[in-house]
Short mmCIF file of C-alpha atoms in Angstrom, two decimals:
data_model
loop_
_atom_site.label_atom_id
_atom_site.label_comp_id
_atom_site.label_asym_id
_atom_site.label_seq_id
_atom_site.Cartn_x
_atom_site.Cartn_y
_atom_site.Cartn_z
CA GLY A 1 5.93 3.06 51.23
CA TYR A 2 3.34 3.08 48.50
CA SER A 3 2.97 -0.58 46.44
CA VAL A 4 1.92 1.50 43.21
CA SER A 5 2.32 4.51 41.20
CA GLU A 6 -0.46 7.13 41.43
CA PHE A 7 -0.94 10.61 42.20
CA LEU A 8 -0.52 11.72 45.99
CA THR A 9 -2.24 15.11 45.74
CA PRO A 10 -4.72 16.48 42.64
CA LEU A 11 -3.50 18.57 39.78
CA ARG A 12 -3.94 22.75 41.01
CA VAL A 13 -3.45 25.36 38.51
CA GLU A 14 -4.23 28.75 37.10
CA LYS A 15 -3.61 30.20 34.11
CA LEU A 16 -1.51 32.92 33.39
CA HIS A 17 -2.02 35.72 31.23
CA THR A 18 1.32 35.39 29.50
CA ARG A 19 2.35 33.13 26.45
CA SER A 20 5.08 30.72 26.47
CA ARG A 21 8.22 31.06 23.12
CA GLN A 22 5.92 28.81 20.98
CA GLY A 23 2.76 30.71 21.89
CA ARG A 24 1.32 27.88 23.73
CA ALA A 25 -0.54 28.95 27.74
CA LEU A 26 1.52 28.46 30.84
CA TRP A 27 0.04 27.84 33.68
CA ARG A 28 1.18 27.47 37.35
CA LEU A 29 0.60 25.08 40.08
CA THR A 30 -1.60 26.39 43.07
CA SER A 31 0.24 24.05 45.05
CA PRO A 32 2.53 21.64 45.10
CA LEU A 33 1.90 18.17 42.65
CA LEU A 34 3.20 14.32 44.49
CA TYR A 35 3.42 11.62 42.55
CA HIS A 36 5.10 7.87 43.28
CA SER A 37 6.47 6.49 40.64
CA ASP A 38 7.13 3.07 40.07
CA VAL A 39 9.67 3.32 37.23
CA LEU A 40 11.72 6.37 39.29
CA GLN A 41 10.76 4.36 42.31
CA ARG A 42 10.53 7.31 44.19
CA VAL A 43 7.60 10.21 45.36
CA VAL A 44 8.74 13.31 43.21
CA THR A 45 7.31 17.00 43.84
CA VAL A 46 6.52 19.20 41.55
CA PRO A 47 6.35 22.50 43.56
CA ALA A 48 3.67 25.32 43.93
CA GLU A 49 5.04 28.45 41.28
CA PHE A 50 6.22 25.54 38.73
CA ILE A 51 5.07 27.47 35.22
CA THR A 52 3.72 24.20 32.62
CA ASP A 53 2.48 24.44 28.94
CA PHE A 54 1.14 21.14 29.40
CA ALA A 55 2.23 18.60 26.66
CA THR A 56 3.78 19.92 24.15
CA VAL A 57 1.87 18.80 20.94
CA PRO A 58 2.98 20.86 17.72
CA ARG A 59 -0.50 22.47 16.19
CA PHE A 60 0.84 23.13 13.10
CA LEU A 61 -0.63 19.53 12.32
CA PRO A 62 -3.93 19.67 12.35
CA ILE A 63 -4.24 16.11 12.79
CA SER A 64 -1.22 15.88 15.73
CA TRP A 65 -3.46 18.06 18.23
CA TRP A 66 -6.71 16.33 17.47
CA LEU A 67 -4.88 13.11 18.60
CA ALA A 68 -2.88 14.50 21.53
CA GLY A 69 -3.61 17.75 22.81
CA ASP A 70 -5.18 19.51 25.98
CA THR A 71 -4.96 15.61 27.57
CA ALA A 72 -2.70 13.94 30.69
CA HIS A 73 -2.34 17.67 32.71
CA GLY A 74 -0.97 16.15 35.43
CA ALA A 75 1.41 13.64 33.67
CA ALA A 76 3.17 16.09 31.21
CA THR A 77 3.68 18.65 34.55
CA LEU A 78 4.88 16.15 35.69
CA HIS A 79 7.87 15.24 32.94
CA ASP A 80 7.82 19.15 32.43
CA TYR A 81 9.65 19.51 35.53
CA LEU A 82 11.77 16.26 35.02
CA TYR A 83 12.42 18.04 31.67
CA THR A 84 13.60 21.19 34.21
CA THR A 85 15.39 20.56 36.31
CA GLN A 86 16.89 17.67 35.63
CA PRO A 87 17.24 15.59 38.44
CA PRO A 88 20.79 13.73 38.48
CA TRP A 89 18.79 10.57 39.96
CA VAL A 90 16.87 10.28 36.55
CA THR A 91 17.30 10.65 32.89
CA LYS A 92 15.69 11.05 29.62
CA ALA A 93 14.86 7.45 28.88
CA LEU A 94 13.79 7.10 32.76
CA ALA A 95 11.77 10.72 32.95
CA ASP A 96 9.86 9.94 29.57
CA ALA A 97 9.13 5.91 31.03
CA MET A 98 7.46 8.17 34.05
CA PHE A 99 5.67 9.90 31.74
CA TYR A 100 4.02 7.30 30.19
CA GLU A 101 3.59 5.71 33.18
CA ALA A 102 1.54 8.12 35.23
CA MET A 103 -0.76 8.64 31.84
CA SER A 104 -2.22 5.74 32.59
CA LEU A 105 -3.35 6.84 36.32
CA ASN A 106 -5.02 9.46 34.37
CA GLY A 107 -7.03 7.03 32.08
CA GLU A 108 -5.34 8.10 28.73
CA PRO A 109 -6.26 5.05 25.86
CA ALA A 110 -2.96 2.54 25.07
CA TRP A 111 -3.12 3.96 21.69
CA ARG A 112 -2.52 7.92 22.77
CA ARG A 113 -0.50 6.71 25.66
CA TRP A 114 1.79 5.20 22.87
CA LEU A 115 1.98 7.86 20.22
CA MET A 116 2.49 10.64 23.01
CA TRP A 117 5.60 8.76 24.95
CA LYS A 118 6.73 8.16 21.54
CA ALA A 119 7.02 11.88 20.52
CA VAL A 120 8.64 13.06 23.78
CA SER A 121 11.19 9.81 23.15
CA LEU A 122 12.60 11.11 19.58
CA PHE A 123 11.80 14.57 19.66
CA GLY A 124 11.57 15.87 23.58
CA GLY A 125 14.25 17.73 25.00
CA LEU A 126 16.65 16.96 22.67
CA ARG A 127 18.50 20.17 22.58
CA VAL A 128 18.13 20.73 26.28
CA TRP A 129 18.45 17.67 27.87
CA ARG A 130 22.21 17.34 30.23
CA SER A 131 24.18 14.20 27.86
CA GLU A 132 23.49 10.86 29.10
CA SER A 133 26.90 9.87 29.07
#
């Protein structure tokens, strides 16, 4: 077993020539991304071919992009995958906590981890996440 959270494989992606509905660049995994999470107490496997836009940071506020844009790609890919697939063993709150956990492994400063975690906790996937009742 694993005793600490860690990325077990590197993030390998290719940029697609299409964009998301919000106009963001899309990326496809070229190999699986494996991550052991203490928060989730399991290994999360994001399969090859999964498509992500990484961290969905609003660009209409330049300060938000400057503070949190184009960072934490591995953590953002894991988070996108959990939000997209919503496996029965994870809640929105656990997915958000795992995002924070994974960002710490990428060396993101504490203030940025908190800012990005708070944003997904408050606004992430509110219309798409299944009921937690």
